[in-house]
Short mmCIF file of C-alpha atoms in Angstrom, two decimals:
data_model
loop_
_atom_site.label_atom_id
_atom_site.label_comp_id
_atom_site.label_asym_id
_atom_site.label_seq_id
_atom_site.Cartn_x
_atom_site.Cartn_y
_atom_site.Cartn_z
CA MET A 15 9.09 -47.39 17.03
CA VAL A 16 8.83 -45.44 13.72
CA SER A 17 10.93 -47.02 10.59
CA THR A 18 13.13 -44.83 8.65
CA GLU A 19 10.63 -45.14 5.41
CA GLN A 20 7.82 -43.65 7.66
CA LYS A 21 10.12 -40.85 8.76
CA SER A 22 10.99 -39.99 5.18
CA SER A 23 7.45 -39.78 4.28
CA ARG A 24 7.06 -36.78 6.95
CA ASP A 25 7.88 -33.90 4.60
CA VAL A 26 5.49 -31.32 5.74
CA ILE A 27 5.54 -28.39 8.04
CA PHE A 28 1.91 -28.27 9.77
CA ILE A 29 0.77 -25.03 10.90
CA SER A 30 -1.92 -25.13 13.63
CA LYS A 31 -4.09 -21.80 13.66
CA GLY A 32 -7.24 -20.10 14.63
CA THR A 33 -9.60 -19.06 12.20
CA PRO A 34 -10.00 -16.32 11.48
CA ASN A 35 -7.81 -14.46 14.04
CA ASP A 36 -4.61 -15.98 12.37
CA ASP A 37 -5.34 -15.84 8.91
CA GLU A 38 -3.41 -12.89 7.96
CA PHE A 39 -0.42 -14.17 9.98
CA VAL A 40 -0.54 -17.67 8.17
CA LEU A 41 -1.22 -16.20 4.75
CA TRP A 42 2.25 -14.03 5.33
CA LEU A 43 4.53 -16.86 6.73
CA ALA A 44 3.39 -19.99 4.87
CA PRO A 45 4.25 -18.74 1.21
CA ARG A 46 7.93 -17.31 2.93
CA LEU A 47 8.35 -21.05 4.33
CA GLU A 48 7.53 -22.44 0.85
CA ALA A 49 10.00 -20.13 -0.84
CA ALA A 50 12.97 -21.38 1.66
CA GLY A 51 12.03 -24.87 0.33
CA TYR A 52 9.69 -26.57 2.81
CA LYS A 53 6.30 -28.12 2.01
CA VAL A 54 3.57 -26.33 4.23
CA PHE A 55 -0.03 -27.46 5.08
CA ALA A 56 -2.24 -24.73 6.55
CA ASP A 57 -6.00 -24.97 6.23
CA ILE A 58 -6.64 -21.71 4.83
CA LEU A 59 -4.15 -22.84 1.94
CA CYS A 60 -4.79 -26.42 1.50
CA LEU A 61 -8.44 -27.42 2.02
CA GLU A 62 -10.32 -27.73 -1.21
CA ALA A 63 -14.04 -27.49 -1.84
CA GLY A 64 -15.58 -30.46 -0.71
CA ASP A 65 -12.67 -31.61 1.59
CA ARG A 66 -13.88 -33.33 4.88
CA TRP A 67 -11.58 -30.48 6.53
CA ARG A 68 -11.13 -32.39 10.09
CA LYS A 69 -10.34 -35.72 8.59
CA VAL A 70 -8.08 -34.22 6.19
CA LEU A 71 -6.17 -32.12 9.01
CA THR A 72 -6.12 -35.01 11.10
CA SER A 73 -4.58 -37.41 8.64
CA THR A 74 -1.92 -34.43 7.36
CA LEU A 75 -0.93 -34.27 11.06
CA GLN A 76 -0.80 -37.73 11.97
CA ASN A 77 1.13 -39.11 8.59
CA ARG A 78 2.55 -36.56 7.20
CA ALA A 79 3.85 -33.75 9.44
CA ALA A 80 7.68 -33.52 10.07
CA LYS A 81 7.23 -30.42 12.36
CA MET A 82 4.11 -28.49 13.91
CA LEU A 83 4.09 -24.88 14.11
CA LEU A 84 1.35 -23.65 16.76
CA CYS A 85 0.14 -20.26 16.45
CA CYS A 86 0.06 -19.12 20.10
CA ASN A 87 -2.25 -16.12 21.53
CA ASP A 88 -5.05 -16.76 24.21
CA VAL A 89 -7.77 -17.03 21.65
CA THR A 90 -6.14 -19.52 19.45
CA LEU A 91 -5.19 -21.83 22.37
CA ASN A 92 -8.48 -21.87 24.02
CA LYS A 93 -10.25 -23.15 20.50
CA ASP A 94 -11.44 -26.94 20.47
CA GLY A 95 -10.04 -27.97 17.16
CA VAL A 96 -6.51 -26.31 18.09
CA GLN A 97 -6.51 -28.20 21.53
CA GLU A 98 -7.18 -31.47 19.62
CA GLU A 99 -4.23 -30.82 17.33
CA ILE A 100 -2.05 -30.31 20.35
CA GLY A 101 -3.09 -33.86 21.83
CA ILE A 102 -2.68 -35.43 18.58
CA ALA A 103 0.85 -33.85 18.20
CA SER A 104 1.69 -34.53 21.83
CA ASP A 105 1.05 -38.38 21.03
CA LEU A 106 3.50 -37.98 17.84
CA VAL A 107 6.26 -36.52 20.21
CA ARG A 108 6.59 -39.81 21.90
CA GLU A 109 5.87 -41.88 19.01
CA LEU A 110 8.95 -39.94 16.70
CA ALA A 111 10.76 -39.34 19.99
CA ASP A 112 10.95 -35.84 18.67
CA PRO A 113 10.95 -33.67 21.61
CA ASN A 114 10.89 -30.77 19.22
CA PHE A 115 8.20 -31.86 17.09
CA ILE A 116 5.73 -28.90 18.27
CA ILE A 117 7.27 -25.68 17.68
CA PRO A 118 5.16 -22.71 19.64
CA LEU A 119 5.02 -19.29 17.45
CA ARG A 120 4.43 -16.39 20.14
CA LEU A 121 2.20 -14.02 18.34
CA GLU A 122 1.49 -12.36 21.35
CA PRO A 123 1.80 -13.12 25.08
CA TYR A 124 -0.24 -16.09 26.25
CA LYS A 125 -1.32 -18.07 29.02
CA LYS A 126 0.51 -21.60 29.39
CA VAL A 127 -1.78 -24.91 28.28
CA PHE A 128 -1.31 -28.39 29.01
CA GLY A 129 0.96 -30.09 26.63
CA ILE A 130 2.92 -27.03 25.45
CA GLY A 131 3.61 -25.08 28.87
CA GLU A 132 7.45 -26.01 28.84
CA LEU A 133 8.39 -25.52 25.20
CA GLN A 134 10.45 -22.76 23.89
CA TRP A 135 8.84 -20.61 21.55
CA VAL A 136 9.74 -18.46 18.77
CA ASP A 137 8.96 -14.78 19.12
CA PHE A 138 6.70 -13.15 16.30
CA SER A 139 5.23 -10.62 18.68
CA ASP A 140 7.15 -7.78 17.68
CA ARG A 141 8.54 -7.81 14.18
CA TRP A 142 7.15 -10.91 12.13
CA ALA A 143 10.21 -10.49 10.04
CA ASP A 144 12.62 -10.93 12.96
CA GLY A 145 10.50 -14.16 13.63
CA LEU A 146 10.82 -15.50 10.57
CA ASN A 147 14.54 -15.53 10.69
CA ARG A 148 14.68 -17.42 13.94
CA LEU A 149 12.16 -19.77 12.94
CA LEU A 150 14.34 -20.68 9.88
CA GLU A 151 17.41 -21.15 12.02
CA THR A 152 15.51 -23.23 14.03
CA LEU A 153 13.93 -25.57 11.52
CA GLU A 154 17.44 -25.86 9.86
CA LYS A 155 18.98 -26.77 13.24
CA GLN A 156 16.45 -29.18 13.67
CA GLN A 157 16.80 -30.97 10.10
CA ALA A 158 13.28 -30.41 9.17
CA PRO A 159 12.91 -31.76 5.49
CA CYS A 160 13.61 -28.98 3.20
CA ASP A 161 14.67 -28.72 -0.64
CA PRO A 162 16.08 -24.90 -1.14
CA ASN A 163 16.91 -25.84 -4.51
CA ARG A 164 13.45 -26.61 -5.53
CA PRO A 165 11.20 -24.25 -3.95
CA LEU A 166 7.44 -24.71 -4.58
CA ILE A 167 5.02 -21.83 -3.80
CA SER A 168 1.55 -23.41 -3.44
CA GLN A 169 -0.87 -22.15 -5.96
CA HIS A 170 -3.50 -22.28 -3.14
CA TRP A 171 -2.23 -18.91 -1.95
CA GLU A 172 -3.24 -16.99 -5.07
CA GLN A 173 -6.55 -18.97 -5.26
CA TYR A 174 -7.27 -17.98 -1.75
CA ARG A 175 -6.60 -14.47 -2.28
CA LYS A 176 -8.90 -14.43 -5.60
CA ARG A 177 -11.74 -16.08 -3.41
CA ALA A 178 -11.30 -13.22 -0.49
CA SER A 179 -10.93 -10.42 -2.94
CA ILE A 180 -13.70 -7.92 -3.07
CA GLU A 181 -15.47 -6.71 -6.17
CA VAL A 182 -14.49 -3.15 -7.55
CA LYS A 183 -17.16 -1.53 -9.25
CA ASN A 184 -16.58 1.15 -11.94
CA GLU A 185 -18.66 4.04 -9.88
CA PRO A 186 -17.42 6.80 -8.03
CA GLU A 187 -17.40 6.91 -4.04
CA THR A 188 -17.10 9.91 -2.04
CA LEU A 189 -14.76 9.18 1.06
CA THR A 190 -13.71 11.28 4.10
CA SER A 191 -10.14 12.09 4.38
CA ASN A 192 -7.95 12.93 7.57
CA TRP A 193 -7.12 16.37 6.37
CA LEU A 194 -8.76 19.53 7.98
CA ARG A 195 -8.85 22.60 5.57
CA ILE A 196 -7.24 25.53 6.79
CA VAL A 197 -9.91 28.07 5.91
CA GLU A 198 -8.56 31.57 7.34
CA GLY A 199 -5.21 32.43 8.98
CA PRO A 200 -3.32 35.64 10.03
CA THR A 201 -2.03 37.60 6.89
CA LEU A 202 1.22 38.77 8.52
CA VAL A 203 4.27 36.84 10.13
CA ARG A 204 6.57 38.98 12.26
CA TYR A 205 10.08 39.06 13.41
CA PHE A 206 11.05 40.69 16.60
CA LYS A 207 14.38 41.52 17.16
CA ALA A 208 16.36 42.11 20.55
CA SER A 209 17.65 45.77 21.16
CA GLY A 210 20.74 45.90 23.05
CA VAL A 211 22.38 42.90 24.92
CA VAL A 212 19.67 40.04 25.79
CA SER A 213 20.71 36.66 27.02
CA ARG A 214 19.79 33.92 24.32
CA ASP A 215 18.79 31.27 26.93
CA ALA A 216 16.53 34.08 28.67
CA MET A 217 14.90 34.52 25.42
CA ARG A 218 14.62 31.12 24.56
CA ASN A 219 12.87 30.69 28.20
CA ALA A 220 10.56 33.49 27.45
CA VAL A 221 9.47 32.31 24.16
CA LYS A 222 8.86 28.77 25.64
CA LYS A 223 6.47 30.74 28.30
CA PHE A 224 4.72 32.92 25.53
CA ASP A 225 0.77 32.49 25.28
CA TYR A 226 1.32 32.27 21.72
CA PRO A 227 3.74 30.22 19.25
CA ALA A 228 6.94 31.77 18.21
CA GLU A 229 10.34 30.49 16.90
CA VAL A 230 13.94 31.70 17.73
CA TYR A 231 15.85 32.97 14.92
CA ASN A 232 19.52 34.31 15.54
CA GLN A 233 18.98 37.43 18.05
CA GLY A 234 15.18 37.36 17.70
CA PHE A 235 11.99 35.46 16.90
CA PHE A 236 9.19 34.95 14.60
CA THR A 237 5.47 34.90 15.74
CA PHE A 238 2.39 36.18 14.58
CA ALA A 239 1.53 37.95 17.77
CA ASN A 240 1.44 41.85 17.47
CA SER A 241 4.03 44.31 19.18
CA LEU A 242 1.59 44.78 22.21
CA ASP A 243 1.34 41.00 22.88
CA VAL A 244 5.16 40.94 22.24
CA HIS A 245 5.85 43.92 25.03
CA GLU A 246 3.59 42.62 27.72
CA HIS A 247 5.21 39.45 27.79
CA PHE A 248 9.08 40.08 27.15
CA GLY A 249 9.36 43.28 28.83
CA GLY A 250 11.00 41.77 31.54
CA THR A 251 13.51 39.74 29.43
CA GLY A 252 14.80 42.59 27.40
CA LYS A 253 13.57 45.03 24.67
CA PHE A 254 12.35 43.60 21.31
CA THR A 255 11.33 45.52 18.43
CA LEU A 256 9.46 44.95 15.37
CA ALA A 257 12.46 44.47 12.73
CA PHE A 258 9.89 43.57 9.64
CA GLU A 259 6.79 41.97 8.97
CA THR A 260 5.79 40.05 5.93
CA GLY A 261 2.74 38.08 4.13
CA VAL A 262 2.52 34.45 5.62
CA MET A 263 2.24 32.68 2.20
CA GLU A 264 5.08 35.00 0.63
CA PHE A 265 7.29 34.02 3.43
CA VAL A 266 6.39 30.37 3.24
CA GLN A 267 6.83 30.26 -0.65
CA GLU A 268 9.83 32.60 -0.91
CA GLY A 269 11.60 32.99 2.27
CA LEU A 270 14.17 35.73 3.15
CA ILE A 271 17.26 34.91 1.25
CA ASP A 272 18.51 38.57 0.55
CA ASP A 273 18.22 39.99 4.06
CA TYR A 274 18.27 37.25 6.60
CA GLY A 275 19.76 34.31 4.66
CA LEU A 276 16.44 32.34 5.63
CA TYR A 277 15.56 29.67 2.58
CA ARG A 278 11.89 28.86 1.76
CA ARG A 279 12.31 25.38 3.52
CA GLU A 280 13.24 26.76 6.33
CA ALA A 281 10.59 29.54 6.54
CA SER A 282 8.08 26.98 5.69
CA ASN A 283 9.13 24.95 8.78
CA PHE A 284 8.96 27.84 10.82
CA VAL A 285 5.46 28.51 9.78
CA MET A 286 4.30 24.63 10.27
CA SER A 287 6.15 24.46 13.89
CA MET A 288 4.29 27.40 14.86
CA LEU A 289 0.93 26.00 13.68
CA ARG A 290 1.56 22.99 15.32
CA MET A 291 2.39 24.75 18.63
CA ALA A 292 -1.01 26.45 18.26
CA TRP A 293 -2.75 23.19 17.77
CA ASN A 294 -1.10 21.38 20.85
CA ASN A 295 -1.98 24.83 23.01
CA LYS A 296 -5.79 24.12 21.79
CA CYS A 297 -5.37 20.65 22.84
CA LYS A 298 -4.04 21.48 26.31
CA ALA A 299 -6.57 24.32 27.33
CA LEU A 300 -9.35 21.38 26.19
CA GLY A 301 -7.82 19.17 28.88
CA LEU A 302 -6.61 16.46 26.67
CA LEU A 303 -3.53 14.23 27.85
CA GLU A 304 -0.58 14.85 26.00
CA TYR A 305 1.60 11.82 25.03
CA LYS A 306 5.08 11.97 23.36
CA TRP A 307 5.09 9.66 20.53
CA SER A 308 8.29 8.95 18.78
CA LYS A 309 7.95 11.84 16.09
CA ALA A 310 5.07 13.97 17.70
CA SER A 311 2.81 14.47 20.44
CA GLY A 312 -0.65 13.02 20.51
CA PHE A 313 -3.41 14.25 22.74
CA HIS A 314 -5.56 11.93 23.99
CA ALA A 315 -9.36 12.18 25.52
CA THR A 316 -9.15 11.86 29.41
CA LYS A 317 -11.73 10.90 32.09
CA ASP A 318 -12.37 14.72 32.43
CA VAL A 319 -13.66 14.87 29.09
CA ALA A 320 -14.59 11.51 27.84
CA PRO A 321 -15.47 8.70 30.60
CA VAL A 322 -14.95 5.23 30.12
CA GLY A 323 -17.50 3.70 27.98
CA LYS A 324 -19.44 6.92 27.09
CA LYS A 325 -20.41 7.38 23.50
CA PHE A 326 -19.99 10.66 22.01
CA SER A 327 -22.58 12.06 19.53
CA TRP A 328 -21.32 13.14 16.34
CA GLY A 329 -22.58 14.23 12.63
CA ARG A 330 -23.66 17.57 12.12
CA GLN A 331 -25.19 16.83 8.52
CA GLY A 332 -27.58 14.04 7.97
CA GLU A 333 -28.03 11.62 10.74
CA ARG A 334 -26.31 11.49 14.25
CA ARG A 335 -23.97 8.87 15.12
CA SER A 336 -22.03 8.01 18.41
CA SER A 337 -18.65 6.70 18.92
CA MET A 338 -16.18 5.83 22.10
CA LEU A 339 -13.29 7.66 22.72
CA ARG A 340 -12.21 5.60 25.85
CA ASN A 341 -12.91 1.93 27.02
CA ILE A 342 -11.66 -0.97 28.71
CA ALA A 343 -10.22 -4.10 26.80
CA LYS A 344 -7.74 -6.79 27.58
CA GLY A 345 -7.36 -5.43 30.99
CA HIS A 346 -6.16 -2.01 29.95
CA VAL A 347 -8.09 1.33 29.50
CA TRP A 348 -7.70 2.56 25.79
CA GLN A 349 -7.81 6.28 24.98
CA TYR A 350 -8.24 7.51 21.45
CA GLY A 351 -6.21 10.63 20.50
CA ILE A 352 -4.80 12.52 17.25
CA SER A 353 -1.82 13.99 16.12
CA ALA A 354 -1.61 16.97 13.95
CA GLN A 355 0.78 17.87 10.95
CA PRO A 356 0.62 21.05 9.16
CA ALA A 357 0.96 20.79 5.22
CA PHE A 358 0.48 23.66 2.56
CA TRP A 359 0.54 21.41 -0.46
CA PRO A 360 -1.90 21.26 -2.44
CA TYR A 361 -3.52 23.46 -0.27
CA PRO A 362 -3.10 24.73 3.65
CA HIS A 363 -4.29 21.75 5.70
CA MET A 364 -3.70 20.01 9.15
CA LYS A 365 -3.32 16.03 8.43
CA LEU A 366 -4.34 14.27 11.47
CA LYS A 367 -2.83 10.81 13.00
CA ALA A 368 -5.00 8.64 14.81
CA ARG A 369 -3.30 7.48 17.93
CA ILE A 370 -4.30 4.77 20.87
CA LEU A 371 -2.83 5.09 24.00
CA PHE A 372 -3.12 2.40 26.69
CA ALA A 373 -2.85 2.34 30.62
CA GLU A 374 -3.62 -0.12 32.93
CA GLU A 375 -6.89 -0.58 34.46
CA ALA A 376 -7.55 0.30 37.95
CA ASN A 377 -11.29 -0.05 39.60
CA GLY A 378 -12.43 0.98 36.07
CA GLU A 379 -10.33 3.67 35.45
CA ALA A 380 -7.13 4.54 33.83
CA GLY A 381 -3.77 4.67 35.59
CA PRO A 382 -0.55 5.99 34.24
CA ALA A 383 -0.02 5.42 30.52
CA ILE A 384 2.06 2.60 29.81
CA ASP A 385 5.74 3.49 29.14
CA ASP A 386 6.81 0.50 27.41
CA LYS A 387 6.59 1.11 23.54
CA LYS A 388 6.61 -2.67 22.98
CA LYS A 389 3.74 -3.08 24.83
CA GLN A 390 1.81 -0.25 23.53
CA HIS A 391 2.46 -1.75 20.17
CA ARG A 392 1.23 -5.23 21.25
CA LEU A 393 -1.92 -3.86 22.74
CA ARG A 394 -2.63 -1.80 19.72
CA ARG A 395 -2.49 -4.97 17.64
CA ARG A 396 -4.59 -7.12 19.99
CA VAL A 397 -7.36 -4.51 20.60
CA CYS A 398 -7.48 -2.43 17.63
CA LYS A 399 -7.33 -5.16 15.04
CA GLY A 400 -10.82 -5.97 14.96
CA TRP A 401 -12.10 -2.17 14.45
CA ARG A 402 -13.32 -1.35 11.22
CA ASN A 403 -12.59 1.62 8.91
CA LYS A 404 -16.19 3.07 10.07
CA GLN A 405 -15.21 2.93 13.89
CA TRP A 406 -11.78 4.70 13.36
CA HIS A 407 -13.85 7.44 11.24
CA GLY A 408 -16.14 7.66 14.06
CA ARG A 409 -13.82 8.19 16.74
CA GLN A 410 -11.89 10.95 14.50
CA MET A 411 -15.40 12.73 14.06
CA ALA A 412 -16.28 12.46 17.69
CA MET A 413 -12.90 13.57 18.72
CA LEU A 414 -13.22 16.64 16.32
CA GLU A 415 -16.78 17.60 17.62
CA LEU A 416 -15.24 17.39 21.11
CA MET A 417 -12.78 19.83 20.07
CA SER A 418 -15.08 22.32 18.04
CA GLY A 419 -18.03 22.15 20.36
CA GLU A 420 -21.09 24.03 19.18
CA LEU A 421 -19.06 25.31 16.37
CA ALA A 422 -18.28 24.18 12.82
CA ILE A 423 -14.69 25.37 13.00
CA ILE A 424 -11.53 25.04 15.32
CA SER A 425 -9.93 28.06 16.29
CA LEU A 426 -6.48 27.98 16.86
CA ASP A 427 -5.02 31.31 18.55
CA VAL A 428 -1.71 32.48 17.50
CA GLY A 429 -1.99 36.21 18.96
CA SER A 430 -4.74 38.44 20.69
CA ASP A 431 -5.86 39.49 17.39
CA ALA A 432 -4.62 36.45 14.96
CA ALA A 433 -5.82 32.66 14.72
CA PHE A 434 -5.85 29.87 12.15
CA THR A 435 -9.09 28.78 11.47
CA LEU A 436 -9.85 25.09 10.48
CA ASP A 437 -12.86 23.41 9.09
CA ALA A 438 -13.98 20.94 11.77
CA THR A 439 -15.38 18.50 9.01
CA PRO A 440 -12.44 16.45 7.34
CA ILE A 441 -12.13 17.30 3.47
CA PRO A 442 -14.12 14.67 1.08
CA PHE A 443 -12.69 13.50 -1.86
CA THR A 444 -13.94 11.31 -4.62
CA MET A 445 -12.65 7.96 -5.66
CA PRO A 446 -13.17 7.15 -9.51
CA VAL A 447 -14.29 3.46 -8.32
CA THR A 448 -15.87 1.72 -5.17
CA THR A 449 -16.13 -1.57 -3.97
CA ALA A 450 -19.23 -4.13 -3.04
CA LEU A 451 -18.71 -3.62 0.63
CA PRO A 452 -21.65 -2.48 2.52
CA ASN A 453 -21.51 1.28 3.43
CA ILE A 454 -24.06 1.06 6.37
CA LEU A 455 -23.40 1.72 9.91
CA ASP A 456 -26.15 1.69 12.47
CA ASP A 457 -25.95 3.42 15.85
CA GLU A 458 -25.74 0.21 17.83
CA ASP A 459 -22.97 -1.17 15.27
CA GLU A 460 -20.47 1.11 16.62
CA GLU A 461 -19.13 -1.35 19.19
CA THR A 462 -19.46 -4.75 17.78
CA ASP A 463 -16.45 -6.03 19.61
CA GLU A 464 -17.43 -7.46 22.69
CA SER A 465 -13.80 -6.84 23.85
CA THR A 466 -14.61 -2.98 24.08
CA ILE A 467 -17.91 -2.79 25.17
CA TYR A 468 -18.55 -4.34 28.34
CA ALA A 469 -17.68 -1.26 30.42
CA SER A 470 -20.62 0.42 29.27
CA ARG A 471 -22.84 -2.78 29.81
CA PRO A 472 -21.81 -4.06 33.28
CA GLU A 473 -23.70 -7.25 32.61
CA MET A 474 -21.05 -8.67 29.78
CA LYS A 475 -18.07 -9.86 30.82
CA GLU A 476 -14.69 -9.13 29.04
CA VAL A 477 -14.09 -11.71 25.86
CA GLU A 478 -10.65 -12.96 25.49
#
């Protein structure tokens, strides 16, 4: 039996974690628990230089821990040190007569392991903030030692941040943005108005099937297409005549308040919408897979344009590099894609957003896209967490070269004689400072994460 005195000396919440995969989570969690009044021990925060780390961990767990919070994911639970801590904690469950001594923290779905298989976990896999609220409720319910009136956040938190900080140099550095400059576009936007009686629904349906972007407004529609394009397509719907045409930038900046009650913001939205339609049409014509995300469509590489595990060369200027757009990881096929959002300030451009779409893997190829948004989110956190900025940059560049082909531009048709021309190379910009991080990426370094390269190297097995 454990004496009351021995129990009172147990005042620490011990966090069992894997290094380095759980570091980010623990650095987030530990100071928040301390702010709530708990004493926290985590090796990343509490070990000093020169400490015999395994001895300190074991002694703290055996003699001071009131609860053990166990970070749970397959990588962590397979680590020898974590399994040793589970063994010690399992003995303490019996010694302290506390069946709730071990509290699993579910960071992502994991396979059950001996000693904790039947324990109820606290879920952090979706939103860490929600998990923290549930954990604080659990600790309070189980009467874990806490002094909310005297919270003390460990100095080791800031010390670790300083040790891990990156030196900033007072030297300029040229970086690549995710903006594509619009270098040329149609000079005129046109408004075609129905002559006579035309069903609004029929007009809308015809606009949707039009080869070129158009936006319905009142009894007509805006488009960059010319009269001949409109006559050929809309002839079976009704008669539409050109009511007016005006300069694109004048339309965006001033609207048409006097004659049509169209304010600048709405006019700008019409042009941006048609530009986005033109981008989407271009992606569809290239055979990219459209997936409707919450706020925009993303267009993703498919097996017809990017076989699983194939590296695509990119880099028109300087040394050529290569990057993958599709591969297999964690039993799923990831497929790189991008969304594009037009903007006119500070100059006309398209802003790109990287997207990663996951599908179930079947015989080395992608099945239907996973339609569970939470599962998509969890897979992005698991698979893409180890990707470096260089890898994200490489995938973007490979996708843009896939879209532009042999040209240095991407052309978006908006009429038989009108198009927006985008520079296929993202806009560079200069930062006034730089960091001491290496800026080198060899061709073979593109896929250093073994969980994403075994599809192109069959002799390698997936690393969980």
